[in-house]
Amino acid sequence: MPSSPKTKLTRYGGWLPSRVVHEGFIKHHAGHAAESHRKYKARRPNIPLNAPLPPGEEAPHVDSVQEFANAINGDPVMRGLFDKIFLQVSPLNQVPDFDTLLFLLDGIVLQPPSYFIATDPNGEPIGEPIGVPIYLVFDLLSNTSAAYDLFRMDKFNVALKKLLDSWGAYLADPNAPAPFPPSNSTLNTTELGWFGDAALRSLETYLGDLTFEQTYLCPNPTADNRGFVSWDAFFTREFQPGVRPVRDPDNPYLIHSACESTVYRISENVKLHDQFWLKGQAYSLYDMLDDEKGLGYAEQLAGGTVYQAFLSPLDYHRWHSPVKGTILDAYVVPGTYYAVLPDEGAGPDDPDLKEGDPHGALIRSQGWLTVSSARAVIFIQAEEPIGLVGFIGVGMAEVSTCELSVKKDQPVNIGDELGMFHFGGSSHTLIFRPGVEITWSDEVAVDNHLWVNSILGYVQPKKE
């Protein structure tokens, strides 16, 4: 039986597996991609992969990947930037070129995410769940200046969203057509399944003394797949009643956690406009809340406080109201998926990676992602002394949809559902207006994992 990693990652937990598993995963898929590439060239030696297909000619890729390939190859600027990415990327990269990347994507989008087993230097098997497989492929590629230019382009993200939406539709389909396996096919108790012993331990990391079945609503708790008819049904699973209770729900001075998440940052006196693209990744409310649409709210929140925490792909993925109040507005902002602020690698104080390690730039770019990524924005008018609260659900990597569950003028209680993410990973922020003095709970510390509905802090009553 494979072991789990001996050192559990914190800051990158659920996103970056151990180096052995990460490299083994890429090597496995790159090998299959190279073989598919070789077979295609052997059948069609005179047709370049980036050339338009003659009528009746079989495409080299699955439909969604082929459409993405056509969009990139049909645009000299986008294709040129992709070629530069492979020149600039770290020597640790195992994907040599754009053509290999496409064949690699073929293998990923034809199946649901799964557990992966690699072999460590001592010849021992080691396994981890791979919740965001496309992100693992793009991780090093994104940490380049060429990717910074390409991955922020609207037309690139339109093309990429079509690919992600296609994969997301498959993952939500309980009756996926051939050549796809059932989208719940990796929800089983084998060593490569999400309910195998090792993977289940990962899913139960932050569940306290309860098991997965005691924590989550499972349609059939004794079945191999726990009764989940699709991957998306598993990903958007709900809690059992009472496992995440709201303490003191009528207390207007308390702020509760909106997501099951790990604390990233707290920033005070945030500005309406700031230089979010610099190394410090300052929060810029005007840009976070979508320019003109959120301007009125941004002006009210300028000078206030931002709390940000991120969700692991292994976490619970629904959002809940941190306060009691009324929904003033709710909308979704399109954005990027794999764009990051390129950096020099992990810093000297990184708890998980060696200094200079180029992996994980997406996790280190979370402040910047609040203005660049696809995201859901919700404004809640709470009672005094809290008042206006902004919530942003930030899609990271392969999040196909930020789905809203509330609408304007709807009353909400603490703990009511606001919306959810569909597959992938994510982050979120809570924004409080100036003058709201928050005493944070002792548990609110960077890299600490907090349960949804737990108390984040206490707001001081306003002085008369």
Tab-separated table of C-alpha atoms in Angstrom, residues 53-311:
chain	number	residue	atom	x	y	z
A	53	LEU	CA	-7.036	20.077	-41.180
A	54	PRO	CA	-8.028	18.963	-44.696
A	55	PRO	CA	-11.733	18.111	-45.108
A	56	GLY	CA	-12.545	14.751	-43.549
A	57	GLU	CA	-9.200	14.493	-41.760
A	58	GLU	CA	-9.337	13.194	-38.176
A	59	ALA	CA	-8.229	15.783	-35.621
A	60	PRO	CA	-5.198	14.906	-33.487
A	61	HIS	CA	-6.934	15.905	-30.248
A	62	VAL	CA	-10.211	15.461	-28.415
A	63	ASP	CA	-12.761	18.094	-29.424
A	64	SER	CA	-12.284	20.562	-26.563
A	65	VAL	CA	-8.484	20.444	-26.755
A	66	GLN	CA	-8.576	20.722	-30.549
A	67	GLU	CA	-10.734	23.850	-30.310
A	68	PHE	CA	-8.247	25.324	-27.843
A	69	ALA	CA	-5.351	24.378	-30.154
A	70	ASN	CA	-7.083	26.014	-33.125
A	71	ALA	CA	-7.551	29.247	-31.172
A	72	ILE	CA	-3.874	29.409	-30.170
A	73	ASN	CA	-2.417	28.274	-33.495
A	74	GLY	CA	-4.725	30.634	-35.373
A	75	ASP	CA	-3.331	33.655	-33.554
A	76	PRO	CA	0.376	34.399	-34.197
A	77	VAL	CA	0.682	36.494	-31.042
A	78	MET	CA	-0.724	33.814	-28.737
A	79	ARG	CA	1.266	31.035	-30.393
A	80	GLY	CA	4.428	33.143	-30.261
A	81	LEU	CA	3.961	33.788	-26.547
A	82	PHE	CA	3.436	30.080	-25.912
A	83	ASP	CA	6.708	29.333	-27.694
A	84	LYS	CA	8.446	31.938	-25.502
A	85	ILE	CA	7.020	30.308	-22.378
A	86	PHE	CA	8.875	27.097	-23.170
A	87	LEU	CA	12.101	29.057	-23.653
A	88	GLN	CA	11.718	30.923	-20.363
A	89	VAL	CA	10.369	28.197	-18.083
A	90	SER	CA	12.426	26.670	-15.269
A	91	PRO	CA	14.682	23.712	-16.160
A	92	LEU	CA	12.485	21.709	-13.763
A	93	ASN	CA	9.723	21.778	-16.382
A	94	GLN	CA	8.967	18.385	-17.973
A	95	VAL	CA	6.688	19.572	-20.807
A	96	PRO	CA	8.987	20.451	-23.742
A	97	ASP	CA	6.649	22.279	-26.134
A	98	PHE	CA	3.117	23.353	-26.993
A	99	ASP	CA	2.333	20.251	-29.054
A	100	THR	CA	3.222	17.977	-26.139
A	101	LEU	CA	1.109	20.161	-23.852
A	102	LEU	CA	-1.935	19.593	-26.073
A	103	PHE	CA	-1.520	15.817	-26.130
A	104	LEU	CA	-1.012	15.919	-22.373
A	105	LEU	CA	-4.292	17.834	-21.953
A	106	ASP	CA	-6.038	15.154	-24.030
A	107	GLY	CA	-5.209	12.593	-21.375
A	108	ILE	CA	-6.358	14.795	-18.499
A	109	VAL	CA	-9.751	15.959	-19.812
A	110	LEU	CA	-10.806	12.431	-20.792
A	111	GLN	CA	-11.081	11.395	-17.145
A	112	PRO	CA	-11.991	12.767	-13.718
A	113	PRO	CA	-9.289	13.746	-11.194
A	114	SER	CA	-7.844	10.816	-9.286
A	115	TYR	CA	-5.322	9.661	-6.731
A	116	PHE	CA	-1.800	9.182	-8.086
A	117	ILE	CA	0.963	6.859	-6.915
A	118	ALA	CA	4.646	7.519	-7.640
A	119	THR	CA	7.855	5.878	-6.440
A	120	ASP	CA	10.215	7.696	-4.097
A	121	PRO	CA	14.059	7.546	-4.367
A	122	ASN	CA	14.083	4.515	-2.069
A	123	GLY	CA	11.767	2.608	-4.372
A	124	GLU	CA	8.794	2.973	-2.031
A	125	PRO	CA	5.344	3.863	-3.405
A	126	ILE	CA	3.989	7.239	-2.319
A	127	GLY	CA	0.559	8.552	-3.233
A	128	GLU	CA	-1.505	11.742	-3.071
A	129	PRO	CA	-4.825	12.959	-4.485
A	130	ILE	CA	-4.506	15.174	-7.567
A	131	GLY	CA	-7.440	17.570	-7.318
A	132	VAL	CA	-6.209	20.142	-9.860
A	133	PRO	CA	-4.357	18.190	-12.576
A	134	ILE	CA	-4.293	20.932	-15.222
A	135	TYR	CA	-2.869	23.356	-12.681
A	136	LEU	CA	0.029	20.981	-12.041
A	137	VAL	CA	0.827	21.107	-15.765
A	138	PHE	CA	0.616	24.909	-15.936
A	139	ASP	CA	2.314	25.587	-12.587
A	140	LEU	CA	5.894	26.170	-13.800
A	141	LEU	CA	4.789	27.470	-17.210
A	142	SER	CA	2.781	30.244	-15.552
A	143	ASN	CA	5.794	31.571	-13.642
A	144	THR	CA	7.311	33.263	-16.724
A	145	SER	CA	7.028	36.745	-18.206
A	146	ALA	CA	5.583	35.364	-21.457
A	147	ALA	CA	2.835	33.556	-19.536
A	148	TYR	CA	2.110	36.760	-17.613
A	149	ASP	CA	1.381	38.418	-20.963
A	150	LEU	CA	-0.476	35.493	-22.540
A	151	PHE	CA	-2.534	34.227	-19.613
A	152	ARG	CA	-4.037	37.698	-19.011
A	153	MET	CA	-5.244	38.104	-22.610
A	154	ASP	CA	-9.033	38.083	-22.983
A	155	LYS	CA	-8.990	35.909	-26.095
A	156	PHE	CA	-6.733	33.367	-24.400
A	157	ASN	CA	-9.069	33.101	-21.425
A	158	VAL	CA	-12.121	32.833	-23.681
A	159	ALA	CA	-10.480	29.871	-25.431
A	160	LEU	CA	-9.354	28.322	-22.157
A	161	LYS	CA	-12.778	28.747	-20.541
A	162	LYS	CA	-14.358	26.773	-23.393
A	163	LEU	CA	-11.971	23.907	-22.657
A	164	LEU	CA	-12.634	24.096	-18.905
A	165	ASP	CA	-16.393	24.366	-19.427
A	166	SER	CA	-16.328	21.264	-21.610
A	167	TRP	CA	-14.419	19.332	-18.967
A	168	GLY	CA	-16.715	20.717	-16.276
A	169	ALA	CA	-19.804	19.568	-18.195
A	170	TYR	CA	-18.338	16.069	-18.351
A	171	LEU	CA	-17.502	16.075	-14.630
A	172	ALA	CA	-21.109	17.055	-13.850
A	173	ASP	CA	-22.662	14.479	-16.202
A	174	PRO	CA	-23.909	11.287	-14.505
A	175	ASN	CA	-24.224	9.668	-17.955
A	176	ALA	CA	-21.069	10.734	-19.794
A	177	PRO	CA	-20.906	9.529	-23.421
A	178	ALA	CA	-18.017	7.541	-24.925
A	179	PRO	CA	-15.030	7.855	-25.049
A	180	PHE	CA	-15.331	9.241	-21.527
A	181	PRO	CA	-15.443	6.906	-18.533
A	182	PRO	CA	-18.194	7.700	-16.002
A	183	SER	CA	-17.347	10.979	-14.286
A	184	ASN	CA	-17.603	9.243	-10.908
A	185	SER	CA	-15.287	6.416	-11.985
A	186	THR	CA	-12.493	7.544	-9.633
A	187	LEU	CA	-14.880	7.614	-6.669
A	188	ASN	CA	-14.077	4.134	-5.411
A	189	THR	CA	-12.161	2.279	-2.709
A	190	THR	CA	-9.216	1.106	-4.830
A	191	GLU	CA	-5.752	2.508	-4.120
A	192	LEU	CA	-6.274	5.018	-6.960
A	193	GLY	CA	-9.782	5.973	-5.829
A	194	TRP	CA	-10.862	8.919	-3.709
A	195	PHE	CA	-12.314	6.546	-1.118
A	196	GLY	CA	-9.267	4.303	-0.915
A	197	ASP	CA	-7.585	4.314	2.496
A	198	ALA	CA	-4.817	6.795	1.634
A	199	ALA	CA	-6.991	9.277	-0.280
A	200	LEU	CA	-9.696	9.139	2.374
A	201	ARG	CA	-7.126	10.096	5.002
A	202	SER	CA	-6.349	13.199	2.933
A	203	LEU	CA	-10.041	14.094	2.666
A	204	GLU	CA	-10.401	13.722	6.432
A	205	THR	CA	-7.347	15.832	7.339
A	206	TYR	CA	-9.365	18.766	8.725
A	207	LEU	CA	-12.540	16.956	9.815
A	208	GLY	CA	-11.588	16.556	13.472
A	209	ASP	CA	-12.787	13.311	15.043
A	210	LEU	CA	-15.446	12.635	12.398
A	211	THR	CA	-15.167	10.447	9.321
A	212	PHE	CA	-15.984	11.589	5.790
A	213	GLU	CA	-19.367	9.856	5.979
A	214	GLN	CA	-20.156	11.423	9.352
A	215	THR	CA	-19.217	14.870	8.054
A	216	TYR	CA	-20.759	14.961	4.579
A	217	LEU	CA	-24.142	14.031	3.167
A	218	CYS	CA	-23.496	10.872	1.146
A	219	PRO	CA	-26.426	9.567	-0.948
A	220	ASN	CA	-25.335	5.991	-0.181
A	221	PRO	CA	-22.667	5.944	2.562
A	222	THR	CA	-21.919	2.227	2.198
A	223	ALA	CA	-21.418	2.225	-1.594
A	224	ASP	CA	-17.930	2.346	-3.102
A	225	ASN	CA	-18.723	5.765	-4.628
A	226	ARG	CA	-20.767	6.841	-1.570
A	227	GLY	CA	-23.696	7.348	-3.931
A	228	PHE	CA	-22.271	10.378	-5.757
A	229	VAL	CA	-23.501	10.112	-9.357
A	230	SER	CA	-20.835	12.443	-10.797
A	231	TRP	CA	-17.497	13.991	-9.905
A	232	ASP	CA	-19.166	17.402	-9.516
A	233	ALA	CA	-21.741	15.988	-7.091
A	234	PHE	CA	-18.825	14.788	-4.962
A	235	PHE	CA	-16.943	18.083	-5.298
A	236	THR	CA	-19.943	20.241	-4.293
A	237	ARG	CA	-21.007	17.872	-1.497
A	238	GLU	CA	-22.892	19.298	1.469
A	239	PHE	CA	-22.314	18.919	5.181
A	240	GLN	CA	-24.406	16.746	7.434
A	241	PRO	CA	-26.817	18.866	9.514
A	242	GLY	CA	-25.136	20.198	12.624
A	243	VAL	CA	-21.469	19.460	11.836
A	244	ARG	CA	-20.665	23.148	11.242
A	245	PRO	CA	-22.984	24.919	13.705
A	246	VAL	CA	-23.262	28.695	13.958
A	247	ARG	CA	-22.435	29.797	17.482
A	248	ASP	CA	-24.406	32.738	18.880
A	249	PRO	CA	-26.260	33.391	15.571
A	250	ASP	CA	-28.132	36.472	16.820
A	251	ASN	CA	-25.074	38.343	18.073
A	252	PRO	CA	-24.605	41.362	15.717
A	253	TYR	CA	-21.000	41.837	16.851
A	254	LEU	CA	-19.643	38.515	15.558
A	255	ILE	CA	-18.101	37.734	12.156
A	256	HIS	CA	-18.118	34.103	11.024
A	257	SER	CA	-15.991	32.229	8.493
A	258	ALA	CA	-17.594	32.151	5.045
A	259	CYS	CA	-15.564	29.178	3.778
A	260	GLU	CA	-13.710	26.098	4.940
A	261	SER	CA	-10.288	27.593	4.280
A	262	THR	CA	-6.699	28.423	5.249
A	263	VAL	CA	-5.845	31.981	6.318
A	264	TYR	CA	-3.716	33.848	3.777
A	265	ARG	CA	-3.634	37.507	4.790
A	266	ILE	CA	-5.329	40.347	6.679
A	267	SER	CA	-4.796	43.882	5.390
A	268	GLU	CA	-6.051	47.111	6.958
A	269	ASN	CA	-6.646	50.563	5.496
A	270	VAL	CA	-7.047	49.181	1.973
A	271	LYS	CA	-7.251	51.764	-0.784
A	272	LEU	CA	-9.766	52.424	-3.531
A	273	HIS	CA	-6.890	52.379	-6.049
A	274	ASP	CA	-3.532	50.745	-5.396
A	275	GLN	CA	-0.588	49.176	-7.241
A	276	PHE	CA	-1.808	45.588	-7.079
A	277	TRP	CA	0.692	44.417	-9.719
A	278	LEU	CA	3.766	45.093	-7.564
A	279	LYS	CA	5.485	42.533	-5.343
A	280	GLY	CA	3.475	43.488	-2.252
A	281	GLN	CA	0.189	42.747	-4.066
A	282	ALA	CA	-1.742	45.544	-2.353
A	283	TYR	CA	-5.518	45.240	-2.490
A	284	SER	CA	-7.180	47.678	-4.914
A	285	LEU	CA	-10.924	47.770	-4.222
A	286	TYR	CA	-11.891	49.469	-7.473
A	287	ASP	CA	-10.297	46.651	-9.469
A	288	MET	CA	-11.349	43.832	-7.133
A	289	LEU	CA	-15.024	44.765	-7.318
A	290	ASP	CA	-15.123	45.163	-11.116
A	291	ASP	CA	-14.520	48.794	-11.935
A	292	GLU	CA	-17.743	50.750	-12.488
A	293	LYS	CA	-20.181	48.049	-11.353
A	294	GLY	CA	-18.773	47.909	-7.850
A	295	LEU	CA	-17.543	51.499	-7.627
A	296	GLY	CA	-20.206	52.724	-5.197
A	297	TYR	CA	-19.517	49.850	-2.838
A	298	ALA	CA	-15.754	50.195	-3.243
A	299	GLU	CA	-15.938	53.849	-2.199
A	300	GLN	CA	-17.818	52.866	0.966
A	301	LEU	CA	-15.281	50.149	1.803
A	302	ALA	CA	-12.120	52.182	1.047
A	303	GLY	CA	-10.002	52.508	4.173
A	304	GLY	CA	-11.419	49.292	5.585
A	305	THR	CA	-10.105	45.778	6.155
A	306	VAL	CA	-9.649	42.758	3.854
A	307	TYR	CA	-9.492	39.200	5.184
A	308	GLN	CA	-8.376	36.548	2.664
A	309	ALA	CA	-8.239	32.755	2.972
A	310	PHE	CA	-7.899	29.995	0.381
A	311	LEU	CA	-9.654	26.686	-0.181
